[in-house]
Amino acid sequence: MSLERDLVSPDAEGEESQIEAALRPKRLGEFIGQARVREQLSLVLESALRRGRSPDHMLMSGSPGLGKTTLAMIIAAELSAPLRITSGPALERAGDLAAILSTLAEGEVLFIDEIHRMARPAEEMLYLAMEDFRVDIVVGKGPGATAIPLDIATFTLVGATTRAGLLPAPLRDRFGFTAHMDFYQVEELEQVLHRSARLLGVTLPGEGAHEIARRSRGTPRIANRLLRRVRDFADVRAGGVIDRDIASAALNLYEVDAEGLDRLDRAVLDALLRKFGGGPVGLSTLAVAVGEEPETVEVVAEPFLVRQGLLARTPRGRVATAAAWHHLGMTPPPDAFGATLFD
Ligand SMILES: Nc1ncnc2c1ncn2[C@@H]1O[C@H](COP(=O)(O)OP(=O)(O)OP(=O)(O)O)[C@@H](O)[C@H]1O
Ligand SMILES: [Mg+2]
């Protein structure tokens, strides 16, 4: 489960994830945006299909909600291959992984979500499996222990991570292809919204779609979620019509601001400016100030703030940019950018 879903709703495994599954594009042709990744991926897949071989192992890297899991499912669908799904935290012991690897079917796609969270022994087993399609099953304990090599089916590993930087180099190097997923353009999110509106039976005029897309933090999952909140608002208060003003009023009500910043984003900026004078401040100090885990601040809030030019990560800590001060309607202190960014 992603960090972001944890934050948003406690019943994340319920309705939210059902709707998410229903809105997931099933084939590469339906996948919107990420033009470069799509092109790279379609070449990898098509060439593997032509050769009748399993494609190289692939890593999907990017912020929560950008489509990593969706792409993993699409890869299996495009290969007409069965798909096995697990996650890093579920692979605590090497045995957990061995049980999966030894029962893979020929050509199966194995999806390991949050692969950066895998435990060390499982990771080492995976190296051998990725490279030689073999696992060593250790029998017995202590000096009498023996490793029995076991051949496994040829498979394609698809890993997903929100934190590619945490992957050990030997693991990273064993992927033949890495999809770097970036935040989406507003026009791409408009397409996502129109598609979702069609599937959900919601009438969505262009200006409403534009307003929601603009405020979706470059993230399809957020766009889809905001669409449903705006639809609720429009149904109850506006006879179901989602024009720009209705979309805007609904988003304001749900505390999504004009640039798409949500409560956590604003809390981070607010603490950075008011408590630490704009920084530099260390990640963990900043996280304590907003009552969140450092990882949540780093993975969920920061990438978007950096991309919006509101926050900078410097060797000495997190620093607010001039735009951040303006965004919160504050004036930067006169020496704010003298000593921090440019020394
Ligand atoms: N390119 C896309 N086109 C249309 N919809 C998309 C696209 N990418 C993602 N979505 C939608 O966004 C939702 C979230 O995508 P997905 O679950 O694949 O994200 P993720 O990167 O795996 O996130 P996490 O890191 O939280 O696991 C999906 O339900 C899907 O409906
Ligand atoms: Mg996912």
XYZ file of C-alpha atoms and ligand atoms in Angstrom:
375
model
C 0.000 0.000 0.000
C 1.339 3.392 -0.829
C 2.141 6.058 1.678
C -0.147 8.418 -0.029
C -3.152 6.188 0.224
C -2.393 5.728 3.913
C -2.601 9.436 4.366
C -5.736 10.027 2.482
C -8.212 7.577 3.795
C -8.200 4.877 6.424
C -10.314 2.535 4.291
C -7.819 2.783 1.479
C -8.177 -0.910 0.699
C -11.916 -0.559 0.241
C -13.866 1.654 -2.099
C -10.929 3.807 -3.087
C -8.865 0.908 -4.357
C -11.845 -0.657 -6.123
C -12.485 2.510 -8.056
C -8.790 2.810 -8.738
C -8.752 -0.680 -10.226
C -11.766 0.141 -12.377
C -10.084 3.260 -13.751
C -6.764 1.605 -14.515
C -5.885 1.536 -18.212
C -5.496 -2.114 -19.254
C -3.341 -1.793 -22.380
C -0.412 0.398 -23.370
C -2.550 2.144 -25.985
C -4.912 3.380 -23.259
C -2.112 4.649 -21.042
C -2.073 8.442 -21.214
C 1.039 10.638 -21.086
C 4.612 9.539 -20.245
C 5.255 9.501 -23.989
C 8.901 8.577 -23.674
C 8.333 5.746 -21.225
C 5.533 4.406 -23.411
C 7.721 4.411 -26.486
C 10.663 2.793 -24.690
C 8.435 0.181 -23.164
C 6.619 -0.670 -26.353
C 9.964 -1.327 -28.053
C 11.127 -3.598 -25.245
C 7.852 -5.526 -25.317
C 7.490 -5.783 -29.053
C 11.022 -6.966 -29.588
C 10.624 -9.607 -26.880
C 7.373 -10.777 -28.451
C 9.017 -11.039 -31.873
C 11.864 -13.073 -30.489
C 9.484 -15.202 -28.484
C 11.516 -14.519 -25.352
C 10.782 -12.999 -21.956
C 11.815 -9.335 -21.935
C 14.504 -7.981 -19.619
C 13.636 -7.155 -16.045
C 12.119 -3.706 -15.694
C 12.057 -1.100 -12.946
C 9.285 1.501 -12.621
C 10.471 4.502 -10.673
C 8.502 7.580 -9.649
C 6.301 9.358 -7.120
C 3.130 7.739 -5.742
C 0.133 7.609 -8.066
C 1.963 8.143 -11.366
C 1.084 4.727 -12.792
C 3.798 2.250 -11.766
C 1.410 -0.539 -10.744
C -0.743 0.208 -13.774
C 2.252 -0.231 -16.075
C 3.250 -3.502 -14.407
C -0.212 -4.882 -15.121
C -0.078 -3.560 -18.666
C 3.273 -5.281 -19.247
C 1.772 -8.658 -18.326
C -1.307 -7.979 -20.455
C 0.730 -6.961 -23.494
C 2.833 -10.111 -23.158
C -0.298 -12.222 -22.576
C 1.630 -13.542 -19.591
C 0.344 -14.446 -16.135
C 1.120 -11.917 -13.408
C 2.189 -12.583 -9.818
C 2.045 -9.656 -7.421
C 3.956 -9.220 -4.186
C 5.741 -6.417 -2.372
C 9.064 -5.722 -0.711
C 7.703 -5.676 2.851
C 6.036 -9.085 2.290
C 9.410 -10.649 1.477
C 10.861 -10.684 4.917
C 12.679 -13.982 4.722
C 14.440 -15.574 1.781
C 11.945 -18.429 2.076
C 9.072 -16.074 1.267
C 10.686 -15.257 -2.038
C 11.830 -18.819 -2.730
C 8.213 -19.984 -2.404
C 7.178 -17.572 -5.120
C 10.141 -18.020 -7.445
C 9.990 -21.809 -7.400
C 6.344 -21.820 -8.465
C 6.560 -19.296 -11.300
C 5.248 -20.391 -14.677
C 7.403 -20.029 -17.781
C 7.257 -16.405 -18.974
C 5.366 -15.178 -15.922
C 5.663 -11.549 -14.875
C 6.589 -11.117 -11.221
C 5.674 -7.693 -9.876
C 7.429 -6.612 -6.680
C 5.948 -3.351 -5.439
C 8.027 -1.175 -3.088
C 11.031 -3.242 -4.039
C 13.339 -0.920 -2.067
C 11.821 -2.341 1.125
C 12.890 -5.913 0.557
C 14.881 -7.592 3.290
C 18.542 -8.322 2.607
C 18.462 -12.156 2.396
C 15.560 -12.076 -0.064
C 17.396 -9.458 -2.075
C 20.427 -11.670 -2.462
C 18.302 -14.571 -3.567
C 16.683 -12.302 -6.122
C 20.061 -11.364 -7.659
C 20.746 -14.963 -8.587
C 17.192 -15.541 -9.783
C 17.265 -12.463 -12.024
C 20.586 -13.359 -13.555
C 20.677 -17.132 -13.786
C 17.040 -18.125 -13.195
C 18.191 -20.202 -10.296
C 17.735 -20.165 -6.541
C 19.851 -21.768 -3.875
C 17.686 -23.475 -1.318
C 19.588 -23.775 1.938
C 18.905 -26.984 3.795
C 19.952 -27.452 7.402
C 21.645 -25.035 9.765
C 25.165 -24.169 10.862
C 28.236 -25.966 9.482
C 26.144 -28.802 8.047
C 23.989 -26.504 5.954
C 24.055 -27.130 2.214
C 22.741 -25.051 -0.637
C 20.760 -26.990 -3.209
C 20.569 -25.186 -6.532
C 17.133 -25.201 -8.110
C 16.360 -24.067 -11.628
C 13.321 -21.829 -11.920
C 11.222 -20.726 -14.873
C 12.358 -17.824 -17.036
C 10.394 -14.850 -15.789
C 10.343 -11.080 -16.079
C 10.698 -9.116 -12.892
C 8.917 -5.788 -12.765
C 9.935 -3.760 -9.740
C 8.292 -0.540 -8.594
C 9.796 2.030 -6.298
C 9.107 5.541 -5.117
C 12.722 5.723 -3.981
C 15.072 4.482 -6.662
C 17.947 6.077 -4.768
C 17.574 3.489 -2.024
C 18.059 0.507 -4.322
C 21.422 -1.170 -3.878
C 23.538 -0.878 -7.015
C 23.697 -4.647 -7.671
C 19.910 -4.769 -7.785
C 19.580 -1.631 -9.886
C 22.123 -2.950 -12.363
C 20.174 -6.140 -12.950
C 17.266 -4.297 -14.515
C 17.566 -4.037 -18.291
C 15.206 -1.089 -18.451
C 14.140 1.604 -16.004
C 11.012 3.664 -16.605
C 11.497 7.051 -14.969
C 7.997 8.363 -14.450
C 7.627 12.094 -14.116
C 4.696 14.238 -13.060
C 2.069 14.661 -15.790
C 1.355 17.771 -17.829
C -1.977 19.517 -17.273
C -3.189 18.526 -20.768
C -2.377 14.883 -20.056
C -4.319 14.991 -16.814
C -7.248 16.516 -18.699
C -7.228 13.421 -20.899
C -7.058 11.181 -17.834
C -10.038 13.043 -16.366
C -12.127 12.816 -19.527
C -11.464 9.105 -19.725
C -12.351 8.570 -16.059
C -15.468 10.764 -16.356
C -16.619 8.585 -19.240
C -16.069 5.414 -17.224
C -17.816 6.853 -14.168
C -20.702 8.306 -16.178
C -19.889 11.876 -15.135
C -20.508 14.796 -17.506
C -17.302 16.801 -17.502
C -17.022 19.968 -19.616
C -13.547 20.999 -20.768
C -13.231 23.964 -18.418
C -14.085 21.798 -15.406
C -11.526 19.214 -16.504
C -8.931 21.928 -16.928
C -9.504 23.316 -13.450
C -9.250 19.884 -11.817
C -6.196 18.910 -13.909
C -4.405 22.120 -13.011
C -4.817 21.361 -9.328
C -3.997 17.631 -9.304
C -0.289 17.799 -8.385
C 0.668 16.323 -11.749
C -0.701 12.961 -10.556
C -3.401 10.820 -12.217
C -4.469 9.194 -8.942
C -5.093 12.624 -7.433
C -6.900 13.808 -10.572
C -9.238 10.814 -10.358
C -9.868 11.378 -6.682
C -10.543 15.082 -7.079
C -12.904 14.314 -9.947
C -15.041 12.253 -7.584
C -15.046 14.949 -4.900
C -15.959 17.620 -7.444
C -18.704 15.380 -8.803
C -20.149 15.003 -5.266
C -20.116 18.751 -4.835
C -21.664 19.390 -8.238
C -24.372 16.765 -7.682
C -25.434 18.173 -4.336
C -25.030 21.872 -4.953
C -25.085 22.564 -8.674
C -27.398 20.109 -10.411
C -24.432 18.011 -11.543
C -22.818 20.625 -13.764
C -19.041 20.808 -13.386
C -18.088 24.207 -14.757
C -14.972 26.065 -13.766
C -16.483 27.889 -10.803
C -18.039 24.738 -9.388
C -14.782 22.810 -9.766
C -12.902 25.633 -8.139
C -15.359 25.973 -5.239
C -15.273 22.225 -4.616
C -11.480 22.085 -4.635
C -11.288 25.005 -2.241
C -13.662 23.170 0.067
C -11.383 20.127 0.018
C -8.386 22.328 0.796
C -6.666 21.960 -2.540
C -5.249 25.373 -3.333
C -4.883 27.201 -6.635
C -1.536 25.546 -7.407
C -2.806 22.121 -6.379
C -1.006 22.053 -3.040
C -2.842 19.963 -0.475
C -2.769 20.174 3.297
C 0.487 18.309 3.753
C 2.247 20.364 1.090
C 1.111 23.575 2.730
C 1.938 22.339 6.227
C 5.497 21.596 5.069
C 5.909 25.019 3.488
C 4.246 26.743 6.397
C 6.571 25.092 8.928
C 9.593 25.784 6.771
C 8.754 29.480 6.581
C 7.264 30.223 9.978
C 9.296 27.922 12.220
C 12.613 27.849 10.415
C 12.698 31.231 8.667
C 12.790 29.531 5.246
C 15.592 27.086 6.147
C 17.960 25.461 5.647
C 16.503 22.827 7.916
C 17.051 19.071 8.024
C 14.391 16.701 6.726
C 13.731 14.996 10.063
C 13.371 18.297 11.929
C 10.945 19.508 9.303
C 8.990 16.243 9.505
C 8.661 16.498 13.288
C 7.353 20.039 12.894
C 4.485 18.818 10.699
C 3.909 15.632 12.705
C 4.788 13.244 9.880
C 7.377 10.573 9.180
C 10.436 11.898 7.319
C 9.742 9.388 4.553
C 6.228 10.747 4.046
C 7.515 14.298 3.736
C 10.306 13.177 1.429
C 8.290 10.875 -0.833
C 4.809 12.403 -0.825
C 5.234 16.163 -0.418
C 8.709 17.184 -1.489
C 9.002 15.984 -5.089
C 6.031 18.105 -6.107
C 7.163 21.141 -4.110
C 10.598 20.887 -5.739
C 9.062 20.502 -9.162
C 6.871 23.591 -8.547
C 9.973 25.568 -7.626
C 8.748 26.123 -4.060
C 11.366 24.141 -2.180
C 14.999 23.290 -2.787
C 17.001 20.400 -1.389
C 20.482 21.647 -0.600
C 23.400 19.884 1.054
C 22.641 21.846 4.221
C 18.933 21.099 4.313
C 15.593 22.128 2.891
C 15.246 25.721 1.771
C 12.173 27.698 0.731
C 12.403 29.607 -2.530
C 11.101 33.144 -3.040
C 8.058 31.612 -4.753
C 7.225 29.735 -1.540
C 7.103 32.951 0.458
C 4.883 34.535 -2.152
C 2.661 31.474 -2.345
C 1.869 31.723 1.357
C 1.430 35.492 1.077
C 4.532 36.300 3.112
C 7.557 38.469 2.497
C 10.956 36.782 2.680
C 13.364 38.298 5.218
C 15.955 40.540 3.516
C 18.827 38.056 3.930
C 16.750 34.965 3.067
C 18.600 34.026 -0.091
C 21.982 35.554 0.603
C 23.562 32.920 2.760
C 21.693 29.775 1.885
C 21.286 29.035 -1.782
C 24.274 30.757 -3.255
C 27.192 30.173 -0.966
N -1.158 7.091 -17.603
C -2.326 6.937 -17.006
N -3.465 7.068 -17.684
C -4.642 6.954 -17.061
N -4.794 6.678 -15.754
C -3.694 6.528 -15.032
C -2.413 6.637 -15.609
N -1.492 6.442 -14.653
C -2.166 6.221 -13.519
N -3.493 6.275 -13.728
C -4.530 6.137 -12.714
O -3.970 6.489 -11.474
C -4.199 5.482 -10.503
C -2.923 5.261 -9.734
O -1.965 4.617 -10.547
P -1.008 3.477 -9.963
O -1.696 2.728 -8.897
O -0.503 2.714 -11.117
O 0.135 4.368 -9.328
P 1.491 3.901 -8.632
O 2.578 4.642 -9.328
O 1.560 2.423 -8.617
O 1.337 4.473 -7.164
P 1.983 3.941 -5.764
O 3.400 4.426 -5.726
O 1.163 4.625 -4.737
O 1.839 2.461 -5.743
C -4.683 4.255 -11.273
O -5.847 3.750 -10.682
C -5.035 4.731 -12.647
O -6.433 4.782 -12.762
Mg 1.516 1.091 -7.035
